[in-house]
XYZ file of C-alpha atoms in Angstrom:
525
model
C 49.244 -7.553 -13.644
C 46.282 -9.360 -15.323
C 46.088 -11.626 -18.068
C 44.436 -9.360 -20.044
C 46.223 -7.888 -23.153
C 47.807 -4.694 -22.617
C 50.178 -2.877 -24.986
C 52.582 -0.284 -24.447
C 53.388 1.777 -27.281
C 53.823 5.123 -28.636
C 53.402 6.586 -31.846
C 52.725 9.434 -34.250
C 49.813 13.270 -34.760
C 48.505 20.174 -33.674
C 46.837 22.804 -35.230
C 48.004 25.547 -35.610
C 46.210 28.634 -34.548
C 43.100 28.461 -36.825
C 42.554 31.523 -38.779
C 39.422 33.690 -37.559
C 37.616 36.138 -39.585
C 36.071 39.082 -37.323
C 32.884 40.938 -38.365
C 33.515 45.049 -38.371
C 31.236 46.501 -36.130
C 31.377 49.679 -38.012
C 30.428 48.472 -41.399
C 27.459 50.057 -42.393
C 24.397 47.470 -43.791
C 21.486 48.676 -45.695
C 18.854 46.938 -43.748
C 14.987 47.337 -44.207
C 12.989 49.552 -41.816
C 11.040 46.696 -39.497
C 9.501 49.288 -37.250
C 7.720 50.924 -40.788
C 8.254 47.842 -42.906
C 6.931 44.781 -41.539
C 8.873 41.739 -42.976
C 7.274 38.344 -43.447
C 8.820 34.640 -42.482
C 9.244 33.125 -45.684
C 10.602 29.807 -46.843
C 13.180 28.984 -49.347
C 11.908 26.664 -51.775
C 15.681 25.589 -53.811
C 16.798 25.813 -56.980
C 19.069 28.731 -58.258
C 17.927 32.468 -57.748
C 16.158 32.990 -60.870
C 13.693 30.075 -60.136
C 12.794 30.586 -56.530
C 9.508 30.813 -55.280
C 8.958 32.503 -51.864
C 5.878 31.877 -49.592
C 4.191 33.291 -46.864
C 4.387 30.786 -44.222
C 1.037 31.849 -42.892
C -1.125 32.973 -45.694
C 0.750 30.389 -48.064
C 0.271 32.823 -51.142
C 3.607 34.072 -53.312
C 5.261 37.759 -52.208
C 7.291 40.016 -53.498
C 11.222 39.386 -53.579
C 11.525 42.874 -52.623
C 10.240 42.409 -49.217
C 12.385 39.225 -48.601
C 14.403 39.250 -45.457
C 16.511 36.018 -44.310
C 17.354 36.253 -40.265
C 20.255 34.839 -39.007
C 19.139 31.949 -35.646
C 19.656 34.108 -32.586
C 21.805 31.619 -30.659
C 24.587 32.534 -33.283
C 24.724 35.933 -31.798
C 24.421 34.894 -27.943
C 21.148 35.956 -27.985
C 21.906 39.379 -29.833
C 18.830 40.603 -31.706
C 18.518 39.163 -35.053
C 19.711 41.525 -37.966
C 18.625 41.138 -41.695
C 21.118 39.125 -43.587
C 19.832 39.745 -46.567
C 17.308 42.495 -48.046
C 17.099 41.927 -51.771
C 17.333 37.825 -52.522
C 19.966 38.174 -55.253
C 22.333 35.768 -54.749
C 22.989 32.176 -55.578
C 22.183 30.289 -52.678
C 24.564 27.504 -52.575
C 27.302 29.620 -53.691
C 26.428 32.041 -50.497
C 26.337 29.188 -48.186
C 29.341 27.268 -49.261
C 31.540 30.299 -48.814
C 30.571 29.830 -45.124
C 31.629 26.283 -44.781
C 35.048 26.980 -43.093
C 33.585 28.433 -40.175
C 30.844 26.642 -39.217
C 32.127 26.624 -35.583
C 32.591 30.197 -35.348
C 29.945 31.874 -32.815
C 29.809 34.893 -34.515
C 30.719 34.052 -38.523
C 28.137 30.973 -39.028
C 25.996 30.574 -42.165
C 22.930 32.090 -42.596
C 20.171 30.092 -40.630
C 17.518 27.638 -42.254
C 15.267 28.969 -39.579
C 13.070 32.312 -39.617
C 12.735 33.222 -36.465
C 10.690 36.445 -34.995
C 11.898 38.852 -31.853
C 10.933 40.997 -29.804
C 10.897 44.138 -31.962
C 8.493 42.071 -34.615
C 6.392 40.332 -32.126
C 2.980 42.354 -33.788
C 3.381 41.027 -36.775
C 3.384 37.515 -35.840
C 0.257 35.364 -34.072
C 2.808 33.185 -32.142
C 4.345 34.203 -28.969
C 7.706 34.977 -28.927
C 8.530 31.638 -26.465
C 7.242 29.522 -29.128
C 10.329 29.912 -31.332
C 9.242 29.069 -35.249
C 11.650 27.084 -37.083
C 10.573 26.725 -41.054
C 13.232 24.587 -42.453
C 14.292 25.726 -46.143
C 14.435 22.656 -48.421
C 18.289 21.905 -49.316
C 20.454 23.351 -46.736
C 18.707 21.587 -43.731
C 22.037 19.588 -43.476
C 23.718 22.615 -42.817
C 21.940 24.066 -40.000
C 23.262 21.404 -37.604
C 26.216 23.629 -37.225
C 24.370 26.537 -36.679
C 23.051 24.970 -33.666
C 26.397 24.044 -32.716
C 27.410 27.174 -30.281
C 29.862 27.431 -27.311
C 27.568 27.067 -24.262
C 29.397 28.725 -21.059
C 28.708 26.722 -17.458
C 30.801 28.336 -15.461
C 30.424 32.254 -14.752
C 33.519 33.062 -12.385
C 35.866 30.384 -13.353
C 38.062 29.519 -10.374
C 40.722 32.152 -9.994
C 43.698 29.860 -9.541
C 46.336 29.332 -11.800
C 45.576 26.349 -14.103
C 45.995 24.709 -17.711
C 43.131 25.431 -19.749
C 42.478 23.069 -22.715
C 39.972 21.671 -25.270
C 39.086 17.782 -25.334
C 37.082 16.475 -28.178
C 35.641 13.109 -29.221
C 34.567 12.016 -32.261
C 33.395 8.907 -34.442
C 34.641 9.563 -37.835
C 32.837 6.412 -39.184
C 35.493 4.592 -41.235
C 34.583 4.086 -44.886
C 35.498 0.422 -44.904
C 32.208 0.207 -42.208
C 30.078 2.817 -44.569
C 30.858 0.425 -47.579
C 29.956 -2.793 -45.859
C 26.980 -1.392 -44.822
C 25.404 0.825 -47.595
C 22.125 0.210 -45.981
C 22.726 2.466 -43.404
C 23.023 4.854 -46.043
C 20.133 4.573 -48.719
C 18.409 7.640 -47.970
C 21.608 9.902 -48.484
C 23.262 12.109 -50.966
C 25.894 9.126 -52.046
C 28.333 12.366 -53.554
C 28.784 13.137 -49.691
C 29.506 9.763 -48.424
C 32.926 9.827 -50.343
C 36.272 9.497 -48.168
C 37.326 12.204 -50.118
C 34.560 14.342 -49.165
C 34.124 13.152 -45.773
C 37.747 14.011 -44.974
C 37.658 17.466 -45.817
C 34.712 17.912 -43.884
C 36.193 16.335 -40.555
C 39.197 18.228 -40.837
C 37.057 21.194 -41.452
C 35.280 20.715 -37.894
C 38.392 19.578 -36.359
C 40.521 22.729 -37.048
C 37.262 24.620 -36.129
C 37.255 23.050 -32.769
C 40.842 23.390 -32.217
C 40.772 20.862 -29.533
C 44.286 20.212 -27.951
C 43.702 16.301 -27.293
C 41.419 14.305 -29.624
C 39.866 10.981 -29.452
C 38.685 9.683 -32.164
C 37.039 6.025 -33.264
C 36.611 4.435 -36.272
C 39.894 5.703 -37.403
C 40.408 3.286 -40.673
C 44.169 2.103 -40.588
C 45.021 2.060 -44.187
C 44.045 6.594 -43.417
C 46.424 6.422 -41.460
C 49.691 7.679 -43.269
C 48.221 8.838 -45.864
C 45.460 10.803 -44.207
C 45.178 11.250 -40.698
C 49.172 11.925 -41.136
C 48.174 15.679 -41.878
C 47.814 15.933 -38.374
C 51.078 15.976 -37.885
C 51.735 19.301 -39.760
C 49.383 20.759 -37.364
C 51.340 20.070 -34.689
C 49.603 17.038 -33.504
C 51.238 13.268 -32.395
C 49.187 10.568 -31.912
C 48.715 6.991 -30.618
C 46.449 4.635 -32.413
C 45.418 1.273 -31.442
C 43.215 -1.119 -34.121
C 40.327 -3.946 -33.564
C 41.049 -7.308 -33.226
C 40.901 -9.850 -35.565
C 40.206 -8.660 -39.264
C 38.763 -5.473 -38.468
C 39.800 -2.757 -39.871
C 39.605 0.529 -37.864
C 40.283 1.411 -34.410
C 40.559 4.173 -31.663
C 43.430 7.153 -31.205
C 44.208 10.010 -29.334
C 46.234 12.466 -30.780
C 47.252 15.874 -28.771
C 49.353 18.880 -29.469
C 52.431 18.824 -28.328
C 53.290 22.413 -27.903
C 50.395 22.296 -25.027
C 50.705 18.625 -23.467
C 53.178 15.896 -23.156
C 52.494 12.410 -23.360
C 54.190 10.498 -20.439
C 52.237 6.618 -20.917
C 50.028 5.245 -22.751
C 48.569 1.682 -22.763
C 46.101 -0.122 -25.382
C 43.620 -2.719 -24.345
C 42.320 -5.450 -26.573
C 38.851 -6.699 -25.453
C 38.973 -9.989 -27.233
C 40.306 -12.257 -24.130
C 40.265 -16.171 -25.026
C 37.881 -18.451 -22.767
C 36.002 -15.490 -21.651
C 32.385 -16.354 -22.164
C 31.962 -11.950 -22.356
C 35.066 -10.765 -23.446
C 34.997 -12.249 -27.505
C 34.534 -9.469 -29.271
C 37.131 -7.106 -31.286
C 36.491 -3.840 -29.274
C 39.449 -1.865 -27.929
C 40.545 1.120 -25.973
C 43.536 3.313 -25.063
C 44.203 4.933 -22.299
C 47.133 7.792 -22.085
C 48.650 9.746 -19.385
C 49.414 13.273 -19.841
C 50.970 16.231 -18.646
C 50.351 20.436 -19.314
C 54.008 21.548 -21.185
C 54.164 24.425 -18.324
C 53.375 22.362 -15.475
C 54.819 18.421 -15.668
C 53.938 18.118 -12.501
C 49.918 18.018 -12.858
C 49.146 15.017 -14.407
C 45.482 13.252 -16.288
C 44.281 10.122 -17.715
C 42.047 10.044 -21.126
C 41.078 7.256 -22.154
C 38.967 6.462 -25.324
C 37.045 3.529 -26.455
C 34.279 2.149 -29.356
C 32.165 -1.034 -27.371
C 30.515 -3.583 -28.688
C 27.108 -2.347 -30.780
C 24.872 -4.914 -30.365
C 21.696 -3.666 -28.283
C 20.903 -7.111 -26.856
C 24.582 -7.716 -24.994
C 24.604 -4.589 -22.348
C 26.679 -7.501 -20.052
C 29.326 -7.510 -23.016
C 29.826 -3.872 -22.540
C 29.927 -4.180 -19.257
C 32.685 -6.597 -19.296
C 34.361 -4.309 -21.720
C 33.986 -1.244 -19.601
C 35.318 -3.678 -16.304
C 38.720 -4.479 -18.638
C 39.029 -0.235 -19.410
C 38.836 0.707 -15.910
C 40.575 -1.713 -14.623
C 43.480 0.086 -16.674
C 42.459 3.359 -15.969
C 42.742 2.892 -12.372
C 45.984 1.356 -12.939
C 47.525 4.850 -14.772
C 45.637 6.952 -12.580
C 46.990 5.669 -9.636
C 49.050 8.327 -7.547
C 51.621 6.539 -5.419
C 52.904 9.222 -3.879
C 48.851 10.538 -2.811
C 48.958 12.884 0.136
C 45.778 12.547 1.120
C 43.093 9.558 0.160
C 40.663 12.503 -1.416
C 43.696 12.855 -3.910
C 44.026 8.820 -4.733
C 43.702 8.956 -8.279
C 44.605 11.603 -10.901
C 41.663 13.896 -12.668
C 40.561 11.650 -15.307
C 38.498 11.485 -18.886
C 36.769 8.738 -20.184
C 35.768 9.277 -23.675
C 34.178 7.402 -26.544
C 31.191 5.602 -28.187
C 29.337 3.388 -26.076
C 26.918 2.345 -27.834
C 24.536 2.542 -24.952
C 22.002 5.599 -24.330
C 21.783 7.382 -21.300
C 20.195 6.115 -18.244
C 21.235 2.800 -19.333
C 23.094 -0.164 -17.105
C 25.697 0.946 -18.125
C 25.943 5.284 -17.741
C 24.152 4.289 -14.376
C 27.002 2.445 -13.891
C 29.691 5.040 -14.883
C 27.993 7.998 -12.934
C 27.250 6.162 -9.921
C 30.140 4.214 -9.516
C 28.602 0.774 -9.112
C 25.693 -1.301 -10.624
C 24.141 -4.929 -9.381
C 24.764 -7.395 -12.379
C 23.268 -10.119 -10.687
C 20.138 -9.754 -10.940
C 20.215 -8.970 -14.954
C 18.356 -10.582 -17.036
C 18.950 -14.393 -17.728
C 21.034 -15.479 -20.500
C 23.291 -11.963 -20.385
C 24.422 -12.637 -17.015
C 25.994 -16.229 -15.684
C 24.027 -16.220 -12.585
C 25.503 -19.547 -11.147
C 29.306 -18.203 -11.331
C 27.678 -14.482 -10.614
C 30.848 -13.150 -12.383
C 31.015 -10.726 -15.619
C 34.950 -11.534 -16.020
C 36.461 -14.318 -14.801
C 38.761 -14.122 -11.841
C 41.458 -15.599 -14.181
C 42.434 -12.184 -15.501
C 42.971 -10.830 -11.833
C 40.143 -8.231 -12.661
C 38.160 -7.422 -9.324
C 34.910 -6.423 -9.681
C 35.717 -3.091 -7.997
C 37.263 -2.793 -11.376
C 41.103 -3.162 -10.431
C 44.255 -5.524 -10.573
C 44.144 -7.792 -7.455
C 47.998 -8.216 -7.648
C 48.511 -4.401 -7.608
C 46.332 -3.912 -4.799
C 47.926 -7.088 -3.122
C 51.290 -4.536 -4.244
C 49.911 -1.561 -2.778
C 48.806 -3.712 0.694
C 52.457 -4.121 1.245
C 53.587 -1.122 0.569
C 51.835 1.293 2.973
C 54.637 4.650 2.292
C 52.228 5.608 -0.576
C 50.269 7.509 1.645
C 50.853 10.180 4.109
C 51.343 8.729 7.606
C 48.834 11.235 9.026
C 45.776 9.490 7.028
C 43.328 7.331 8.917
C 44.297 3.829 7.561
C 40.508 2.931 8.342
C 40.132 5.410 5.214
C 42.996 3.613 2.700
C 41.286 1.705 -0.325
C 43.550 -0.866 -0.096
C 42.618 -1.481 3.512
C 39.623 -1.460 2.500
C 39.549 -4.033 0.415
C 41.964 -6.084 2.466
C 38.952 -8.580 3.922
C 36.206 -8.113 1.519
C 35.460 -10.617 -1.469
C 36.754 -9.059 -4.611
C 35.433 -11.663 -7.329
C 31.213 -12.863 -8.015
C 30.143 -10.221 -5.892
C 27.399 -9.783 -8.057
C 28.061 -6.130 -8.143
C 30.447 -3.962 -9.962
C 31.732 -1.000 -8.536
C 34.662 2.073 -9.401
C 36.307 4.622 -7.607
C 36.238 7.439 -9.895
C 33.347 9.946 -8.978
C 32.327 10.346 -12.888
C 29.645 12.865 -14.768
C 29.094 13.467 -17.819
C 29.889 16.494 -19.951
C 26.403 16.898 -21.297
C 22.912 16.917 -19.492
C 21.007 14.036 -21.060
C 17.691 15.054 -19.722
C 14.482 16.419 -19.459
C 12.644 17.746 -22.479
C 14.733 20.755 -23.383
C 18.041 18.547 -23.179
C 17.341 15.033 -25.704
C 20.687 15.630 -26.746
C 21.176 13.380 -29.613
C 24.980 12.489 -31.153
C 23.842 9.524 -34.192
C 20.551 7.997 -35.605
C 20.000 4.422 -34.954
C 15.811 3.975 -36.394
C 15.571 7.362 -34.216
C 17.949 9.706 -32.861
C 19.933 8.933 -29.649
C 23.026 9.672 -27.390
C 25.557 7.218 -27.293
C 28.971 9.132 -27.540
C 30.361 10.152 -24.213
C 32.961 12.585 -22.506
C 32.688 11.602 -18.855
C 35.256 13.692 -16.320
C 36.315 12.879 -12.674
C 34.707 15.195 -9.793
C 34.997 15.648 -6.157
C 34.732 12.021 -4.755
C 36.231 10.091 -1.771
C 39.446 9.520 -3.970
C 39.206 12.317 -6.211
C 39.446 16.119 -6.369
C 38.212 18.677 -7.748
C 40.698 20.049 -9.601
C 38.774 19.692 -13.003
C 36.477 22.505 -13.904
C 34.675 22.121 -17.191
C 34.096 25.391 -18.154
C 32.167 25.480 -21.666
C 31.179 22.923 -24.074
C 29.899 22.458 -27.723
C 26.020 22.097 -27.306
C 24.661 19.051 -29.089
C 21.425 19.525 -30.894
C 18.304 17.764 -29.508
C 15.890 15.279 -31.306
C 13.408 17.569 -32.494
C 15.782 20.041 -33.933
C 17.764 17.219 -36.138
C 14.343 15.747 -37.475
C 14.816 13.759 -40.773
C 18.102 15.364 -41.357
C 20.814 12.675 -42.489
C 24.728 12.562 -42.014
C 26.813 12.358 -43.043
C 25.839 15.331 -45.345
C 27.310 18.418 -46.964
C 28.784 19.619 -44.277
C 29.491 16.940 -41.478
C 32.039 13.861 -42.445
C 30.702 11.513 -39.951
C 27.192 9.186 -38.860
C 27.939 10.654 -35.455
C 28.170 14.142 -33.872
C 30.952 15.175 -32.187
C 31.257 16.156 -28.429
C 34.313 18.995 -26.993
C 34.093 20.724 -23.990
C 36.840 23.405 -22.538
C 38.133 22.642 -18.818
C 40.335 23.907 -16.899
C 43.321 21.798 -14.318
C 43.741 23.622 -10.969
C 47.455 23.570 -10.586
C-alpha cells in the first residue's frame, strides 16, 4: 500500500417512501374560453393581491384582472398543453406559492411558473413564433422557478430488459454555514433571512426527500450538523459515513445510503494533505465506499465522493488530488476473481465538486482516461522531476498502487486461464515506466451524467462572477476493463446559464450555493 493516508471506518445515516399528492383527472376547472377569449402574457409586479398591477407585456399599458390568466411552464407537464392555473387573480401570492414548496420535485404537482409562455392553440395572438419560447420573469418568485425547471429527463426509451437493481444517486454541496459566515461576501446581494442554517436545512431536506435518492454524496457537510442535524437521516432509514478536512477545517464529505436497498461492504477515506509533497498540501478529502444491492450481494459498485481544492490558478493541485482518489478507487474496484479482462474493475461512480468546469485538464482527463502534464504550464508543473506525486507514496501515474500491482504480477489465478495474458493490465505494465512519465492515465472508461455542451446544454450547478458547472456525477461505461452493466436511465436536468440569469442561492427555496445533480441507473445483474 502507499504512504498516503487512508482510513477505514464506518459509521452512521433512508427515506421513507415520500408522500405524493396526485392531481384528479376528473376534477372539473372553470377555465376561460382561449379559442373566443384571447388571454394576454402578463407580468406579476409583487406585493399582496390588493396592490398588484398587471401589464401587457407588449403594449405595456394596465388590463383588466378579469382577463388575467397565469400558465403553468410546459416542461412541468412533459410537454402537455398548458392549462390556465388561474382565471380570476384572487389569491395571495406568496401564500399560493409557499403551499407548493414540498413538492418542488414533483413532475406533475410543481408551483405555478414565473414564465408566460404561449402554445400552439394561442399562437394568433402572439407576434413571436412558437420556437421562440417567451419567458417574462415575475419580480419575487424568480428564486423559485429554478425548481420548476428541475424535471426528470428520460435517456433511455427501452431500458435493457434484464433483471437489474434500479436506484437513485445524488450529489450535492450543501455549503456549510461555518464557510457562508467566513465569507459573507459571497453573499451581499442575498436575502440574509434565507441564508440561516435553520432555513437552509429545511430546504435541503425538502429537496432531498423530494429526490428520494437511495445513496447520497454530499460536501460541505459541517461536523458540529452532524448529530444534531444530519442525524435525521437516520429516521429515514439512511446510515452514513463521513470523513472531515484536514487541519482546522471544519466540514467535509459523506455518503449516506438506505439500507433497506444497499449494503455497505468497505469504505475507505483519503486525506489529501500528504507531508513533503510539493502538490499534495492542501486539506481536501474524499471517500470512497463499496456497495452491494440488498437482493443481489453478489453485484457489487464503487462511489466515491470528493470537494478539491478551489483555487482556479492550481489545476496541477487537483490533479494530484484526483491521482491520490483513483488511485483508491482502483484499489476497491478491483475484481480479483475477474473472468474476463473487459470485467477488471467493478461499475463505478465518481461524484463530487471539482471545482473545475468542463472541458478543463482535468474532465479531459476523467473522460478520456489520460492527460499529458508535462507540458503544463511552468510553475504548476515540476518539469525537471516531470512528476505530479512523488514516487514516495507508491502512486503510479496510471493512477494505481505499484505494490498491489507488483501483488497482482505474482499472483496470476485472478484471471481466467483462457485470457490472452498479452491482454492482462498487470502484464501490461510489467516493463513500462510507471513514475515521471509525464502523462497521467486511468483505466476506468468514465462519462459524465450530464451533456456539458453546445448552446442548448450550458448546464450550470453554482455562480462563481458567472454561472458554471463544476459538480460532477461521472459513471463507468463499456471500456477495455469495464462493462457495461450500468445504464443511466433518467436524470434531474440542470438549468442552463440563460435560464438562471441574476437569480441568487441560496434563496427561498434552495438551501445551498450549488445545484444538485441525481440521475436514476440501473445494474445489469
Amino acid at each position: 500500500m502507499c504512504k498516503a493516508r487512508v482510513k477505514h471506518s464506518r459509521s452512521f445515516t433512508q427515506f421513507d417512501k415520500k408522500s405524493s399528492i396526485r392531481m384528479d383527472d376528473k376534477q372539473e376547472t372553470n377555465i376561460q374560453n382561449f379559442e373566443t377569449d384571447p388571454p394576454t402574457v402578463d407580468v406579476l409586479r409583487g406585493g399582496d393581491s390588493d396592490n398588484h398591477n398587471l401589464q401587457n407585456v407588449y403594449a405595456g399599458t394596465p388590463i383588466q384582472q378579469e382577463s388575467i390568466a397565469i400558465y403553468h411552464h410546459p416542461w412541468l407537464f412533459n410537454q402537455y398543453p398548458c392549462r390556465a392555473a388561474v382565471e380570476h387573480y384572487s389569491y395571495n401570492w406568496h401564500s399560493l406559492y409557499s403551499s407548493w414548496l414540498h413538492h418542488l420535485a414533483n413532475p406533475v404537482l410543481s408551483p405555478v411558473s414565473s414564465f408566460c409562455v404561449p402554445q400552439n392553440s394561442l399562437r394568433r395572438y402572439f407576434h413571436r413564433p412558437h420556437d421562440e419560447v417567451m419567458r417574462v420573469p415575475i419580480p419575487g418568485i424568480e428564486d423559485t422557478a429554478i425548481m420548476s425547471l428541475r424535471r426528470w429527463e428520460k435517456l433511455v426509451e427501452k431500458p435493457d430488459k434484464k433483471p437489474g437493481f434500479i436506484f437513485t444517486l445524488m450529489s450535492y454541496n450543501v455549503l456549510a454555514q461555518d464557510l457562508l459566515q467566513w465569507h459573507p461576501h459571497l453573499y451581499k446581494h442575498h436575502n440574509p433571512k434565507y441564508l440561516t442554517w435553520e432555513k437552509r436545512w429545511r430546504n435541503l431536506m425538502t429537496e432531498i426527500q423530494e429526490i428520494d435518492p437511495d445513496i447520497i454524496c454530499l460536501q460541505e457537510v459541517q461536523e458540529s450538523h452532524l448529530k444534531t442535524y444530519y442525524s435525521l437521516l437516520e429516521s429515514f432509514g439512511y446510515q452514513g459515513v463521513y470523513k472531515r478536512r484536514t487541519g482546522q477545517r471544519t466540514d467535509g464529505c459523506a455518503i449516506y445510503f438506505k439500507t433497506e436497498n444497499v449494503t455497505l461492504l468497505e469504505h475507505v477515506t483519503v486525506e489529501f494533505y500528504q507531508k513533503n509533497v510539493p502538490l499534495l498540501n492542501r486539506d481536501n478529502v474524499g471517500i470512497v465506499a463499496k456497495f452491494a444491492p440488498k437482493l443481489h450481494p453478489t453485484r457489487q459498485f464503487v462511489v466515491a465522493t470528493t470537494h478539491l481544492l478551489y483555487n482556479p490558478r492550481r489545476r496541477d493541485v487537483r490533479l494530484a488530488q484526483m491521482q491520490l482518489l483513483l488511485s483508491e478507487v482502483e484499489r476497491i474496484s478491483f475484481r480479483k476473481d475477474a473472468k474476463d479482462v473487459e470485467s477488471t474493475y467493478l461499475p463505478i461512480f465518481i461524484t463530487g465538486d471539482f471545482n473545475t468546469p468542463p472541458k478543463s485538464d482535468l474532465y479531459n482527463f476523467m473522460v478520456e482516461g489520460k492527460l499529458r502534464y508535462d507540458n503544463m504550464p511552468p510553475g504548476l508543473i515540476n518539469n525537471e522531476s516531470k512528476v505530479l506525486v512523488t514516487s514516495s507514496l507508491g502512486i503510479t501515474d496510471t493512477c494505481q498502487h505499484a505494490d498491489l500491482l507488483s501483488s497482482r504480477q505474482n499472483n496470476k489465478d485472478f484471471f481466467n486461464s483462457e485470457v490472452d495474458v498479452k491482454k492482462d493490465p498487470v502484464d501490461h505494465f510489467k516493463n513500462v515506466k510507471l513514475f515521471k512519465t509525464g502523462k497521467l492515465s486511468h483505466h476506468f472508461s468514465l462519462k459524465s451524467v450530464y451533456d456539458h455542451g453546445g448552446p442548448q446544454l450550458n448546464e450550470a450547478t453554482t455562480h462563481q462572477d458567472e454561472w458554471i458547472t463544476v459538480d460532477y456525477i461521472f459513471y463507468s461505461t463499456k471500456g477495455k476493463y469495464t462493462d457495461d452493466r450500468l445504464q443511466l436511465l433518467t436524470r434531474c436536468r440542470l438549468p442552463t446559464k440563460e435560464e438562471l440569469g441574476n437569480i441568487t442561492i441560496p434563496n427561498q427555496t434552495l438551501g445551498s450555493d450549488h445545484l444538485s445533480l441525481a440521475a436514476k441507473f440501473k445494474l445489469l445483474f
